[in-house]
Short mmCIF file of C-alpha atoms in Angstrom, two decimals:
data_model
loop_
_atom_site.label_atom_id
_atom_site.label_comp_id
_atom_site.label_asym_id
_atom_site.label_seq_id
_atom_site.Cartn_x
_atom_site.Cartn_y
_atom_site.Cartn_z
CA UNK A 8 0.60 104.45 227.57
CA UNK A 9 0.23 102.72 224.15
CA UNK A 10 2.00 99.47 225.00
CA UNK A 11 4.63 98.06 223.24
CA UNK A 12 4.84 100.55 220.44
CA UNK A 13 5.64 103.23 223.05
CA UNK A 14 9.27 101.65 222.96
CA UNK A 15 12.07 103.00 220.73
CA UNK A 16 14.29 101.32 218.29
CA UNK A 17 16.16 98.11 220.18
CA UNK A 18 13.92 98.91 223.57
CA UNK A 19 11.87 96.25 225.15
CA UNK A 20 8.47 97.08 226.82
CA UNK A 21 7.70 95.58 230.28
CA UNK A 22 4.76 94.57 231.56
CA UNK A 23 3.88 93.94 235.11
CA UNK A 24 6.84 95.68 236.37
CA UNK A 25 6.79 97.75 240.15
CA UNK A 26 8.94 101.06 240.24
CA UNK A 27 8.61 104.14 241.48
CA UNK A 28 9.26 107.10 239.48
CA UNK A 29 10.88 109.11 242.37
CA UNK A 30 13.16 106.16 242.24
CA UNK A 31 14.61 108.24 238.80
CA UNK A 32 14.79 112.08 240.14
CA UNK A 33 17.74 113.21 242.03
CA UNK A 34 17.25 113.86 245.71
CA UNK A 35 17.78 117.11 245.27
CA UNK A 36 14.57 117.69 243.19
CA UNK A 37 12.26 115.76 245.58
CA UNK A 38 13.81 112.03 244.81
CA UNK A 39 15.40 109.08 245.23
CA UNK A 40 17.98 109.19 242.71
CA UNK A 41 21.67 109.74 244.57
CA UNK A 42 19.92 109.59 248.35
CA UNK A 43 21.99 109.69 251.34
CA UNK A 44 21.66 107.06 254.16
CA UNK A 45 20.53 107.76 257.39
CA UNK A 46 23.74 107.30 258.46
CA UNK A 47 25.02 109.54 256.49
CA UNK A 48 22.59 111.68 257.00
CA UNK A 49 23.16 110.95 261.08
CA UNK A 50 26.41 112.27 260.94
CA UNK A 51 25.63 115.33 258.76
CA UNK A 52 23.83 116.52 261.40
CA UNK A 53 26.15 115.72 264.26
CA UNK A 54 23.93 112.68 265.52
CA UNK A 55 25.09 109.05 266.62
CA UNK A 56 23.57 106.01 264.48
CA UNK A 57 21.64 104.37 265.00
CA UNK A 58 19.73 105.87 267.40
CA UNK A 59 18.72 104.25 270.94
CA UNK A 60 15.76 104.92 270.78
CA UNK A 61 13.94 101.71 269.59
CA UNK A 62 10.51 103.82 267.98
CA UNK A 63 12.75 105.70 266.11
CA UNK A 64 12.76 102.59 263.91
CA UNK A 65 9.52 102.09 263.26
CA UNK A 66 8.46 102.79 260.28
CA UNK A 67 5.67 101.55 257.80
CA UNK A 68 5.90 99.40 254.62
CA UNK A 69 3.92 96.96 252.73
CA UNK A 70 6.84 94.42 253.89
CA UNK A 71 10.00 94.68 256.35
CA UNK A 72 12.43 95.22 253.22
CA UNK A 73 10.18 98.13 251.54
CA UNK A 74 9.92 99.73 254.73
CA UNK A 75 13.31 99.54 255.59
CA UNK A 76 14.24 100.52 251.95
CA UNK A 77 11.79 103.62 251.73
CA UNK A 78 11.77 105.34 255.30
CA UNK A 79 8.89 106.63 253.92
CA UNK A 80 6.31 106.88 257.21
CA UNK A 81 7.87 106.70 260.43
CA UNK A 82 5.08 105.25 262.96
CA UNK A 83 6.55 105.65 266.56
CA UNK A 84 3.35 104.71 268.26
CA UNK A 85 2.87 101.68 265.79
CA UNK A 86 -0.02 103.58 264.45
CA UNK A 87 -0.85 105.30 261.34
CA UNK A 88 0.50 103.42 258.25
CA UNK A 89 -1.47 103.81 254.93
CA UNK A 90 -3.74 101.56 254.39
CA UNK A 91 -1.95 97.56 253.01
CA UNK A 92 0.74 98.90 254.79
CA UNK A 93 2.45 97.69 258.44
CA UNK A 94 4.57 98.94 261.31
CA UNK A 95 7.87 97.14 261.03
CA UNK A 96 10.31 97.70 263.95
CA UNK A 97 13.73 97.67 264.20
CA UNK A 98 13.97 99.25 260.51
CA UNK A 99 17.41 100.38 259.26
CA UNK A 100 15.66 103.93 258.97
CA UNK A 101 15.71 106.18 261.72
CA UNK A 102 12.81 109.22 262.21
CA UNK A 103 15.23 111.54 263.94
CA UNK A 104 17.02 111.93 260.14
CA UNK A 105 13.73 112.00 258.22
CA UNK A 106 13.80 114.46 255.41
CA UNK A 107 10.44 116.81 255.49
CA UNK A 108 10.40 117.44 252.02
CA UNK A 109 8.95 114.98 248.96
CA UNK A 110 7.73 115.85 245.43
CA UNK A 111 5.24 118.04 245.10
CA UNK A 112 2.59 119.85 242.12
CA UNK A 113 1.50 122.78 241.72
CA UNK A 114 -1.92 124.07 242.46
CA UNK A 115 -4.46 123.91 239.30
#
């Protein structure tokens, strides 16, 4: 917000720096923090992994590692990413394990 003097005593201020915020709230609340993986996930719910279905790892990003990392957007017809964003295949994610939840605000 104010730059550098936003830091505390002995805390360095970075510029330039990509993170995610979600990246710092427990799954449980809507994160990232403490997620399971899909194969974990998988198994939870009594499913082989990976699945063999090939679209079910297809899934968008604006590279093959942040799409594989995120699972954010699963894209099955190779359609529909975000805009500056791709269809990878053959992602470590698989859509049949997707979460439908994320965080969300309250109306104003």
């Amino acid at each position: 917000k104010n730059g550098a003097t936003d830091c505390l005593n002995y805390q360095f201020c970075w510029h330039g720096v990509l993170c995610d915020v979600r990246d710092f709230i427990p799954y449980g609340e809507g994160g990232r923090l403490g997620k399971p993986t899909h194969e974990e996930l998988a198994a939870e719910m009594g499913l082989t992994y990976p699945s063999d279905d090939p679209t079910d790892h297809f899934f968008c990003g604006s590279t093959f590692a942040h799409a594989s990392e995120y699972c954010h957007l699963p894209c099955p017809n190779a359609l529909g990413c975000s805009h500056g964003e791709y269809c990878f295949e053959d992602t470590s994610c698989d859509s049949r394990v997707m979460p439908g939840f994320g965080i969300t605000y309250a109306p104003t």
